[in-house]
CSV table of C-alpha atoms and ligand atoms in Angstrom, one decimal:
chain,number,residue,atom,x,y,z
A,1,UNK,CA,0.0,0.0,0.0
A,2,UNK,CA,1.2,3.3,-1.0
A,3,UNK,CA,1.6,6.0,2.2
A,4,UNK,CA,0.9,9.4,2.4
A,5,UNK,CA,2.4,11.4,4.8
A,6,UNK,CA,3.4,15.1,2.6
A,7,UNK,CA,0.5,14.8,0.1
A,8,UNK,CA,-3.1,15.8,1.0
A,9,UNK,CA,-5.9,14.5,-0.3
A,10,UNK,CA,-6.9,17.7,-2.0
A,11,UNK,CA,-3.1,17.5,-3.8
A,12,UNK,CA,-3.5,13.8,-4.8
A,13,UNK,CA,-6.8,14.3,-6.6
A,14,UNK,CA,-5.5,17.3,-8.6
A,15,UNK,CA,-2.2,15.3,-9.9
A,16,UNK,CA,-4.9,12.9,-10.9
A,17,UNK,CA,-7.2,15.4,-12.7
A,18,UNK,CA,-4.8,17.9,-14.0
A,19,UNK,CA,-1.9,15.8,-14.7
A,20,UNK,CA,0.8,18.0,-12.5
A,21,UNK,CA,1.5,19.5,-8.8
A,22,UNK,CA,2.8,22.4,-7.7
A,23,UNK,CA,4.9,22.2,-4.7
A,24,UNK,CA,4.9,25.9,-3.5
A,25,UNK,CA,8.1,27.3,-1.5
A,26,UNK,CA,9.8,23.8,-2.0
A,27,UNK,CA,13.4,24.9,-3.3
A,28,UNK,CA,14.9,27.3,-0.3
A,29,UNK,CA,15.8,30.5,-1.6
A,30,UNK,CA,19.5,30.2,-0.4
A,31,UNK,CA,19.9,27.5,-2.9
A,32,UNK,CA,17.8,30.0,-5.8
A,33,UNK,CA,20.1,32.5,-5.2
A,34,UNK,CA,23.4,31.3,-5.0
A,35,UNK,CA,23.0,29.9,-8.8
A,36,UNK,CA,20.8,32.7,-10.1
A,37,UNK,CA,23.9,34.6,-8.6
A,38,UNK,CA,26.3,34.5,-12.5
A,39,UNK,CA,23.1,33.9,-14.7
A,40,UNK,CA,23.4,37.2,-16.5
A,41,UNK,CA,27.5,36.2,-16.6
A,42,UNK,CA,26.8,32.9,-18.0
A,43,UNK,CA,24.5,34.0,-21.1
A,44,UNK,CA,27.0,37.3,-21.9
A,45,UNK,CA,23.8,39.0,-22.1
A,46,UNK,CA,23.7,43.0,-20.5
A,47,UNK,CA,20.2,42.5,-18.1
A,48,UNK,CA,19.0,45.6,-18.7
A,49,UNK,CA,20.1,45.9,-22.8
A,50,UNK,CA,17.5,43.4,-24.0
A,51,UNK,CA,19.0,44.5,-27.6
A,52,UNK,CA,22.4,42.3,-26.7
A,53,UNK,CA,19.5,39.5,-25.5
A,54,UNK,CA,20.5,37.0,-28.9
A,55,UNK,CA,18.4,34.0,-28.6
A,56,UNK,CA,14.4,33.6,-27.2
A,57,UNK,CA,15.4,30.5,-25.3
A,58,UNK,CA,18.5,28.5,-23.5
A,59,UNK,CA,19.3,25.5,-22.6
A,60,UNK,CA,22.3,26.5,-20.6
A,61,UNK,CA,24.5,23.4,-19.6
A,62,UNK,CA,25.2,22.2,-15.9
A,63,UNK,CA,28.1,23.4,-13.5
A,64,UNK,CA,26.6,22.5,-10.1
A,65,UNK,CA,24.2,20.2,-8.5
A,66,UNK,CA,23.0,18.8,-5.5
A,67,UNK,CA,21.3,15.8,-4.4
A,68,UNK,CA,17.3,16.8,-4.7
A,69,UNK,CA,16.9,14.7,-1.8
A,70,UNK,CA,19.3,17.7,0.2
A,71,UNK,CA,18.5,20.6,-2.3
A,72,UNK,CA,14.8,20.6,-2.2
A,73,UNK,CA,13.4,18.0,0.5
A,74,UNK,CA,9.7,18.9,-0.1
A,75,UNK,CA,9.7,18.6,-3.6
A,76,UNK,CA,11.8,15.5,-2.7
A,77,UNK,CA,8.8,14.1,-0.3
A,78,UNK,CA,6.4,15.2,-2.8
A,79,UNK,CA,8.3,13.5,-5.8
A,80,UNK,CA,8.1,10.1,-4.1
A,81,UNK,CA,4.7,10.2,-3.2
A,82,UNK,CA,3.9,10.9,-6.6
A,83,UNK,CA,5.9,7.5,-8.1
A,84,UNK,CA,4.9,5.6,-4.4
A,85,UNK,CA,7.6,5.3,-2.5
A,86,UNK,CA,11.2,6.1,-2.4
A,87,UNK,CA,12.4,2.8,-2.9
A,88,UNK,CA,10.9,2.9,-6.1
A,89,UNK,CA,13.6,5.9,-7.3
A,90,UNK,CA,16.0,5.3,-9.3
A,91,UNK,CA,18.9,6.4,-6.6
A,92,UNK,CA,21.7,7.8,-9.0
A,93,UNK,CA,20.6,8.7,-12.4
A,94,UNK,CA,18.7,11.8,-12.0
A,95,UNK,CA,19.2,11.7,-8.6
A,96,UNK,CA,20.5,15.8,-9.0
A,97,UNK,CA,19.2,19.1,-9.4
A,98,UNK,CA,21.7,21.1,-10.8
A,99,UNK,CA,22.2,25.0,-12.8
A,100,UNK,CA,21.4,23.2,-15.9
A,101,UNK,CA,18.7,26.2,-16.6
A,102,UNK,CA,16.4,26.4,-19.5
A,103,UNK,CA,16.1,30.4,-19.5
A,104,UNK,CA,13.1,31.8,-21.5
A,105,UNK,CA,13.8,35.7,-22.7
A,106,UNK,CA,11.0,36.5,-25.3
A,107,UNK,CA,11.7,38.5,-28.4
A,108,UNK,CA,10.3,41.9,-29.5
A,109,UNK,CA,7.8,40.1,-31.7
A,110,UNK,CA,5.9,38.5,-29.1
A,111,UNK,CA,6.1,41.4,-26.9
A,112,UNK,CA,2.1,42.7,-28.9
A,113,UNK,CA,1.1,39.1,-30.5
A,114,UNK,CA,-0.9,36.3,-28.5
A,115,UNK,CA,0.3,33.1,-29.2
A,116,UNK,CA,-2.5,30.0,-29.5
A,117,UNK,CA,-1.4,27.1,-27.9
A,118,UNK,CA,-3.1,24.7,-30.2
A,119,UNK,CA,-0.7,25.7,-33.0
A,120,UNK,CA,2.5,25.4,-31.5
A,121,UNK,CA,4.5,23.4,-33.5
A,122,UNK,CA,6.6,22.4,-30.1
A,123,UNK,CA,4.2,20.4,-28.2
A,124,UNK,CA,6.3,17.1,-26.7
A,125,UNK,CA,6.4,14.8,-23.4
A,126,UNK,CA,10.5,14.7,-22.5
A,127,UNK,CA,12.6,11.5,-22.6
A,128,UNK,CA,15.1,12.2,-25.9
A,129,UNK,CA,17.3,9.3,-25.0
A,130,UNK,CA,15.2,6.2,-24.7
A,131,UNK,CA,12.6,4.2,-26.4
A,132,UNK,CA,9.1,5.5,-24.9
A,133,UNK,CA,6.6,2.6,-23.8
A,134,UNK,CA,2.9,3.2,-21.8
A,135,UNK,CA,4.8,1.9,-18.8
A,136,UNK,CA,8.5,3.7,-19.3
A,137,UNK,CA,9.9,4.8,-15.4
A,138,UNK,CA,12.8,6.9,-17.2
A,139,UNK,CA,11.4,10.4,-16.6
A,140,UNK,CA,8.5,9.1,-14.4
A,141,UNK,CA,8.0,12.3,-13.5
A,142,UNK,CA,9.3,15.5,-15.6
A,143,UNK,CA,10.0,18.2,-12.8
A,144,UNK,CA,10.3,21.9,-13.0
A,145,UNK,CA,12.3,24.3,-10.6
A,146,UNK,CA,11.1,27.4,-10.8
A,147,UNK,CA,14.1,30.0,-10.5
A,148,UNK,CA,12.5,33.3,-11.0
A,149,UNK,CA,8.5,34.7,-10.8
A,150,UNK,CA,6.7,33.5,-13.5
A,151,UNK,CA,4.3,36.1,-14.5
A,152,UNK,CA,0.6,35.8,-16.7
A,153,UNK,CA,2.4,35.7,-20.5
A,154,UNK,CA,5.7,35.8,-19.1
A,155,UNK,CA,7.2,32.2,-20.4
A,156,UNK,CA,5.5,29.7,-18.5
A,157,UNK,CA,5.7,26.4,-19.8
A,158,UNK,CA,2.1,25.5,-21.4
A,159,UNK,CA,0.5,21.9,-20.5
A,160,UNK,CA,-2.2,20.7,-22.3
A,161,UNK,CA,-4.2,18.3,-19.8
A,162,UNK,CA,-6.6,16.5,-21.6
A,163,UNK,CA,-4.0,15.7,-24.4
A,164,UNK,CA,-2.8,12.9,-21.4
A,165,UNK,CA,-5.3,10.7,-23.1
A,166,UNK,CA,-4.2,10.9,-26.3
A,167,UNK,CA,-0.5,10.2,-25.7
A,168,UNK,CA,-1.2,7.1,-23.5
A,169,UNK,CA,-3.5,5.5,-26.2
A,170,UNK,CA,-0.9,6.1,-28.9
A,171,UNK,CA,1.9,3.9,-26.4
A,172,UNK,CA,-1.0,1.6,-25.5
A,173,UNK,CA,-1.3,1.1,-29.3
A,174,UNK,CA,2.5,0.6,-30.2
A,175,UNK,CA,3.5,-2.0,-27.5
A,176,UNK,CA,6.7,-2.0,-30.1
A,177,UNK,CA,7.6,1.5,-28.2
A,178,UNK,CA,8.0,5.1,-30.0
A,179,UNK,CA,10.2,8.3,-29.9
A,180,UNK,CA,9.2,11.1,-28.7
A,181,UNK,CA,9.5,13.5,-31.8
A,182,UNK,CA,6.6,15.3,-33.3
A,183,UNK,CA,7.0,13.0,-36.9
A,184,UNK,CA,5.7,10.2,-34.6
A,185,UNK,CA,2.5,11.6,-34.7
A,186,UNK,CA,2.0,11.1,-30.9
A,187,UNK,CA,0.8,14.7,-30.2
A,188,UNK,CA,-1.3,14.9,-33.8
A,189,UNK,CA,-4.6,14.9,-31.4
A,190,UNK,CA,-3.7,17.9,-29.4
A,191,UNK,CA,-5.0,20.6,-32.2
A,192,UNK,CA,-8.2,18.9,-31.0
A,193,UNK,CA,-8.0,19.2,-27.0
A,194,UNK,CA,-9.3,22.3,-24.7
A,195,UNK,CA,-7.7,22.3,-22.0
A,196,UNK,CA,-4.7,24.0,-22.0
A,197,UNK,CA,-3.2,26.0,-19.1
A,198,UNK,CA,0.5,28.4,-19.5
A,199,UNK,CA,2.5,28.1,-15.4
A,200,UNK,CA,2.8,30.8,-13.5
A,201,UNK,CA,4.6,30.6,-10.6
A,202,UNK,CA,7.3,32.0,-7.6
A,203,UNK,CA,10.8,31.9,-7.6
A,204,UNK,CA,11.5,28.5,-5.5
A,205,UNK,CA,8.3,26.4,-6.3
A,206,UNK,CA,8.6,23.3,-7.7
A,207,UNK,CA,6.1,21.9,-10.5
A,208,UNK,CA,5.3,18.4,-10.9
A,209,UNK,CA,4.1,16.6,-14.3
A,210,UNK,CA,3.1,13.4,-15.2
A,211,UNK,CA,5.2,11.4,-17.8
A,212,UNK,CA,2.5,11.6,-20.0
A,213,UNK,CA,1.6,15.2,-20.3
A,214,UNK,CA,2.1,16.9,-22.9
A,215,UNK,CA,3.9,20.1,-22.7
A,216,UNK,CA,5.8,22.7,-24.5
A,217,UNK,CA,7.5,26.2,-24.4
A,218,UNK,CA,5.5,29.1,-23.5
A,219,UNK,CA,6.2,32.5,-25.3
A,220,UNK,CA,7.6,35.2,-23.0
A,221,UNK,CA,5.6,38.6,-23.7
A,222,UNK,CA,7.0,40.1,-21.0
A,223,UNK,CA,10.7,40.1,-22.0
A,224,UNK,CA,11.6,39.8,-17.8
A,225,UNK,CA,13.8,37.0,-17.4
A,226,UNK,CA,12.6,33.3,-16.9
A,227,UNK,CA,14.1,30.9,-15.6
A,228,UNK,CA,13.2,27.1,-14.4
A,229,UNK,CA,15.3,23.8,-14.1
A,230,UNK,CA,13.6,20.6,-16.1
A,231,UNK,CA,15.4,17.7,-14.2
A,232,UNK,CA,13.4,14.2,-14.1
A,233,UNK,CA,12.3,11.4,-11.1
A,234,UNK,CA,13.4,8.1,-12.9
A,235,UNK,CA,12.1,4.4,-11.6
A,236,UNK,CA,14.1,1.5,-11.2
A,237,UNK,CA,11.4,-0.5,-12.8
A,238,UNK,CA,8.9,0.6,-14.9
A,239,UNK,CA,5.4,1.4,-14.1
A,240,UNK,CA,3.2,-1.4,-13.1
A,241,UNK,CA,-0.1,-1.6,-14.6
A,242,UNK,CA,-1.3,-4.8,-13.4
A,243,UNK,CA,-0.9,-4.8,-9.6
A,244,UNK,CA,-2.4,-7.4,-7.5
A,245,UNK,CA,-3.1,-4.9,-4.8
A,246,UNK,CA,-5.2,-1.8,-6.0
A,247,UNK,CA,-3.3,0.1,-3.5
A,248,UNK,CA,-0.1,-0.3,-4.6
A,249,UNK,CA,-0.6,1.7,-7.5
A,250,UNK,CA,1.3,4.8,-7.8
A,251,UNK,CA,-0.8,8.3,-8.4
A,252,UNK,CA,1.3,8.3,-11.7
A,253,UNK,CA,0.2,5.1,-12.6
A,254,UNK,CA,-3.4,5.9,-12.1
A,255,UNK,CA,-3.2,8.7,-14.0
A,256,UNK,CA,-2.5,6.2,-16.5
A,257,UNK,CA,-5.1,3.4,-16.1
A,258,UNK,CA,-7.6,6.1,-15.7
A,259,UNK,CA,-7.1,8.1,-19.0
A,260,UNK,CA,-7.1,4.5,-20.5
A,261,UNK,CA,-10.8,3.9,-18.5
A,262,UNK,CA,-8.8,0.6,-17.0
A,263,UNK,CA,-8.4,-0.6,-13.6
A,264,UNK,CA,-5.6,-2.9,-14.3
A,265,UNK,CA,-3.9,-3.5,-17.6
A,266,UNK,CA,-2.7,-6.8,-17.6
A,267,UNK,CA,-2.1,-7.3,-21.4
A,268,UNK,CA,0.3,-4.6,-21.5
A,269,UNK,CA,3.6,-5.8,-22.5
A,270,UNK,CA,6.8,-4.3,-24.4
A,271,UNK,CA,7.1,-5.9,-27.4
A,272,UNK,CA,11.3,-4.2,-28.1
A,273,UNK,CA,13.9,-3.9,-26.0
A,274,UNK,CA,13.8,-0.2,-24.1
A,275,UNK,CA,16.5,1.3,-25.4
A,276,UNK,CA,18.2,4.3,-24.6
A,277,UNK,CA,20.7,6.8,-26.0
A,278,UNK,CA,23.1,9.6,-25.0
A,279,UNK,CA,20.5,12.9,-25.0
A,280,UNK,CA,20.4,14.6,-28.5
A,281,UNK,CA,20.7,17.9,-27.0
A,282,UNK,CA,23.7,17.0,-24.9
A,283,UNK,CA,26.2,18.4,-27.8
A,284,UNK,CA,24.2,22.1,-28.0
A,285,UNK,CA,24.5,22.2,-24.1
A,286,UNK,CA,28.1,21.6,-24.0
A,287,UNK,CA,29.0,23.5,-27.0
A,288,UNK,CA,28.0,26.6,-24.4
A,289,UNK,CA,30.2,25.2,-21.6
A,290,UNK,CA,33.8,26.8,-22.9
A,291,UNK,CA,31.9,30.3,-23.5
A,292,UNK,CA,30.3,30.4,-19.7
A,293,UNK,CA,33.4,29.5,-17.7
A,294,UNK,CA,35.9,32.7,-19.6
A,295,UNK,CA,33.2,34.6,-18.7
A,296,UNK,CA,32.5,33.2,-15.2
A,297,UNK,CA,36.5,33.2,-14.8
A,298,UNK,CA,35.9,37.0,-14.4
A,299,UNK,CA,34.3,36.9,-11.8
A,300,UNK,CA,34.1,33.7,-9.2
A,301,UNK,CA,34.2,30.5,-11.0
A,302,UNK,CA,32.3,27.4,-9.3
A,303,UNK,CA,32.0,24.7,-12.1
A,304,UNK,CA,32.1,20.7,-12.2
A,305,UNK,CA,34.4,21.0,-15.7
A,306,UNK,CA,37.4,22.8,-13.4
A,307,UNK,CA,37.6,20.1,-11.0
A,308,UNK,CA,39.2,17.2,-12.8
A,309,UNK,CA,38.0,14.0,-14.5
A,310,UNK,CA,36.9,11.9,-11.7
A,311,UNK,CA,34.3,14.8,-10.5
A,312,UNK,CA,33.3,14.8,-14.5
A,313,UNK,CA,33.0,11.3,-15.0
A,314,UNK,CA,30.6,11.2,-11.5
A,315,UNK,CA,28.8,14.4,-12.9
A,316,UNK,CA,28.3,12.6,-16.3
A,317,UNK,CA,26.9,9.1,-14.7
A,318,UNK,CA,24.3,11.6,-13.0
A,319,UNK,CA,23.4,12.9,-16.2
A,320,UNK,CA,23.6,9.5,-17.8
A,321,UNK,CA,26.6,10.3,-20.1
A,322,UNK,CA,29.2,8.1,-20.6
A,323,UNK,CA,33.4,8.0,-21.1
A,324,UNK,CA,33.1,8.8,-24.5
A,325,UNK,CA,31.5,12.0,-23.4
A,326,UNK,CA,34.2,12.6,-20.7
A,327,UNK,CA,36.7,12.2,-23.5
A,328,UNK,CA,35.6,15.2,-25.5
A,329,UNK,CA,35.3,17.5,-22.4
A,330,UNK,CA,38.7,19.1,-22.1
A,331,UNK,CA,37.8,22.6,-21.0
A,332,UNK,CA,40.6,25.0,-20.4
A,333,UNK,CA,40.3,28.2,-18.8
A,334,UNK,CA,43.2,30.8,-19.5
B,401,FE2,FE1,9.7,19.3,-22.0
């Protein structure tokens, strides 16, 4: 039986309604600061000359990171809940938060146009390095640390809640497995949902989504910095669908059964390996890395790629990167 003793009732039935959680207050504001400390030194961007702003969004590689369990214990408490139990966690891979921010700026364009959700070309559930099955653990849950205020139209990520359904019948369908990329045709029902909702949110809340929901990047018409952190909860074992016991079921796994209209699923079952793959946007993350530490050099540098290639290598198994990766990461700073 799963135990409850951080989520309420009221917070278990909205992750099984809407999908997602937010976990308000849950990353301390010690921790927000002290990385939000060289953001502005890491992009090269002036703060307050949005002309020398150069791209809309980052995906800014990672220097630091913490165990979750440390850096944000109620998100932490919350997290396991959510996947029943800590001893279901994965304990390594994933098992940090780090500075790995995705940073959302806007552009002048979108500053006087509305964007509609429904037409953005970007809608996707995360996982780019493995094969994705109804039951895949590896980004059980895909979690968002929220690093500055995030405003009505000011770059919230946008989730589209009854699009859930959709994605689970198209895995239920392909027992064979798919990827997650837009050709798939997994998200090809969402022009047809209505219930779509863009974050908003304070610095040091924590947002959490189910596998399965569908979710892409929200325009910024504000053009005021945004900033979150889009780490994952992975499983040791893949979800179960067929429990004996009711309530061993997970709240992400009913989220599941129930947008299938199941109580159990018992002929579920894999019919490929579940493979997995370095992350295709590892290469655009680290291309970045060289860049952030001359500039952080300036100032104070605190980075993982200064301290050697054991702390790399550890830093890389975290990220689920491997020794040919550690092989092309000789950083020098002058
Ligand atoms: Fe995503």
């Amino acid at each position: 039986m799963v135990e409850y003793k951080f989520l309420t009732p009221e917070q278990r039935q909205h992750f099984l309604e809407h999908g997602w959680l937010l976990v308000p207050g849950s990353i301390p504001k010690e921790h927000v600061d002290r990385w939000m400390k060289d953001v502005w030194t890491r992009l090269g961007y002036a703060p307050d000359d949005p002309s020398t702003w150069e791209e809309e969004t980052i995906w800014m590689p990672r220097h630091r990171d913490m165990l979750t369990k440390e850096f944000s214990p109620a998100a932490y408490a919350a997290m396991c809940e959510l996947v029943g139990g800590e001893e279901r966690v994965e304990p390594l891979r994933n098992a940090y938060s780090g500075d790995q921010f995705i940073v959302n700026l806007g552009t002048e364009y979108w500053k006087d146009h509305d964007a509609d959700p429904r037409t953005m070309p970007a809608w996707h559930i995360d996982g780019d390095w493995y094969q994705h099955f109804l039951d895949s653990g590896e980004g059980a849950l895909v979690v968002i640390q929220v690093y500055t205020d995030i405003l009505p139209r000011g770059g919230g990520t946008y989730v589209c809640e009854d699009g859930i359904a959709g994605i689970c019948k198209f895995l239920y369908d392909r027992p064979e497995g798919s990827g997650n990329k837009p050709e798939t045709g997994m998200y090809d029902h969402i022009k047809e949902c209505k219930v779509f909702k863009q974050f908003t949110a304070k610095a040091g809340d924590t947002i959490l989504m189910h596998a399965h929901l569908p979710h892409c990047v929200g325009k910024n018409h504000l053009r005021r910095l945004r900033v979150i952190a889009n780490p994952h909860v992975t499983l040791k074992e893949p979800f179960n669908l067929n429990r004996a016991n009711p309530e061993d079921y997970s709240l992400c796994e009913q989220v599941i059964l129930r947008a299938l209209d199941r109580s159990s699923i018992p002929e579920y079952r894999p019919t490929a390996p579940r493979a997995h793959w370095y992350p295709r946007n590892y290469v655009a993350k680290f291309s970045r890395v060289q860049g952030e530490l001359e500039r952080m050099s300036r100032d104070e540098v605190d980075s993982v790629y200064l301290k050697g290639d054991e702390e790399i290598s550890v830093h890389n198994l975290r990220n689920g990167l491997g020794e040919e990766v550690l092989r092309s990461q000789r950083v020098v700073v002058a």
